[in-house]
mmCIF file of C-alpha atoms in Angstrom:
data_model
loop_
_atom_site.group_PDB
_atom_site.id
_atom_site.type_symbol
_atom_site.label_atom_id
_atom_site.label_comp_id
_atom_site.label_asym_id
_atom_site.label_seq_id
_atom_site.Cartn_x
_atom_site.Cartn_y
_atom_site.Cartn_z
ATOM 1 C CA MET N 1 -68.084 17.899 -39.229
ATOM 2 C CA ALA N 2 -68.624 16.085 -35.945
ATOM 3 C CA ASP N 3 -71.979 14.602 -35.002
ATOM 4 C CA ALA N 4 -74.117 16.917 -32.919
ATOM 5 C CA LEU N 5 -75.553 14.030 -30.875
ATOM 6 C CA PRO N 6 -73.550 11.528 -28.855
ATOM 7 C CA HIS N 7 -73.758 7.956 -30.041
ATOM 8 C CA ALA N 8 -73.074 4.546 -28.559
ATOM 9 C CA ASP N 9 -70.148 2.544 -29.772
ATOM 10 C CA SER N 10 -70.473 -1.146 -28.958
ATOM 11 C CA ARG N 11 -66.734 -1.649 -29.470
ATOM 12 C CA ARG N 12 -66.161 0.216 -26.219
ATOM 13 C CA LEU N 13 -68.262 -2.217 -24.188
ATOM 14 C CA SER N 14 -66.618 -5.015 -22.279
ATOM 15 C CA PRO N 15 -67.779 -8.287 -23.850
ATOM 16 C CA GLY N 16 -68.380 -9.732 -20.390
ATOM 17 C CA ALA N 17 -70.545 -6.848 -19.228
ATOM 18 C CA ALA N 18 -72.461 -6.615 -22.497
ATOM 19 C CA THR N 19 -73.078 -10.349 -22.518
ATOM 20 C CA MET N 20 -74.439 -10.333 -18.971
ATOM 21 C CA ASN N 21 -76.884 -7.546 -19.946
ATOM 22 C CA ASN N 22 -78.520 -10.108 -22.213
ATOM 23 C CA ILE N 23 -79.863 -11.936 -19.144
ATOM 24 C CA ALA N 24 -81.984 -8.948 -18.132
ATOM 25 C CA ARG N 25 -82.923 -8.235 -21.735
ATOM 26 C CA ALA N 26 -84.144 -11.803 -22.310
ATOM 27 C CA ALA N 27 -86.115 -11.834 -19.061
ATOM 28 C CA ILE N 28 -87.899 -8.560 -19.873
ATOM 29 C CA GLN N 29 -88.661 -9.651 -23.436
ATOM 30 C CA ALA N 30 -89.947 -13.032 -22.247
ATOM 31 C CA MET N 31 -92.206 -11.439 -19.638
ATOM 32 C CA ALA N 32 -93.570 -9.012 -22.234
ATOM 33 C CA ALA N 33 -94.300 -11.925 -24.577
ATOM 34 C CA VAL N 34 -96.112 -13.837 -21.827
ATOM 35 C CA LEU N 35 -98.152 -10.794 -20.823
ATOM 36 C CA GLY N 36 -98.964 -10.287 -24.500
ATOM 37 C CA GLY N 37 -100.421 -13.781 -24.706
ATOM 38 C CA THR N 38 -97.723 -15.766 -26.487
ATOM 39 C CA GLN N 39 -98.235 -19.500 -26.657
ATOM 40 C CA SER N 40 -94.655 -20.435 -27.451
ATOM 41 C CA LEU N 41 -91.399 -18.907 -26.272
ATOM 42 C CA HIS N 42 -87.696 -19.563 -26.701
ATOM 43 C CA THR N 43 -85.075 -17.575 -24.808
ATOM 44 C CA ASP N 44 -81.541 -17.646 -26.155
ATOM 45 C CA ALA N 45 -78.614 -18.137 -23.824
ATOM 46 C CA TYR N 46 -76.866 -14.885 -22.923
ATOM 47 C CA ASP N 47 -73.681 -15.824 -24.776
ATOM 48 C CA GLU N 48 -75.286 -17.494 -27.788
ATOM 49 C CA ALA N 49 -74.668 -14.488 -30.034
ATOM 50 C CA PHE N 50 -70.915 -14.980 -29.676
ATOM 51 C CA ALA N 51 -70.457 -18.763 -29.564
ATOM 52 C CA LEU N 52 -72.165 -21.976 -28.610
ATOM 53 C CA PRO N 53 -73.834 -21.399 -25.253
ATOM 54 C CA THR N 54 -72.034 -22.558 -22.159
ATOM 55 C CA GLU N 55 -73.768 -24.957 -19.802
ATOM 56 C CA GLU N 56 -74.346 -22.133 -17.304
ATOM 57 C CA ALA N 57 -75.865 -19.854 -19.960
ATOM 58 C CA ALA N 58 -78.215 -22.581 -21.198
ATOM 59 C CA ARG N 59 -79.307 -23.295 -17.616
ATOM 60 C CA ILE N 60 -80.066 -19.595 -16.996
ATOM 61 C CA ALA N 61 -82.140 -19.417 -20.212
ATOM 62 C CA LEU N 62 -84.108 -22.491 -19.132
ATOM 63 C CA ARG N 63 -84.659 -21.164 -15.601
ATOM 64 C CA THR N 64 -85.864 -17.827 -17.034
ATOM 65 C CA GLN N 65 -88.603 -19.671 -18.911
ATOM 66 C CA GLN N 66 -89.466 -21.771 -15.885
ATOM 67 C CA ILE N 67 -89.740 -18.773 -13.545
ATOM 68 C CA ILE N 68 -92.027 -16.937 -15.962
ATOM 69 C CA GLY N 69 -94.201 -20.026 -16.142
ATOM 70 C CA LEU N 70 -93.954 -21.450 -19.637
#
């Protein structure tokens, strides 16, 4: 019997598009942590889940923290 509700299948996502979504996700999570009063924060590079982060990805993670003010 087929599922009554549609479901997401991550295998259908383009790795490039899904990876770039991590930039927005990290920024929103970091801002929420800051607004919640965190005293320490680390943002992962957007491609760190798949391999060692590239220089560009590490720079974006660092700039995200700097823009938010930590």
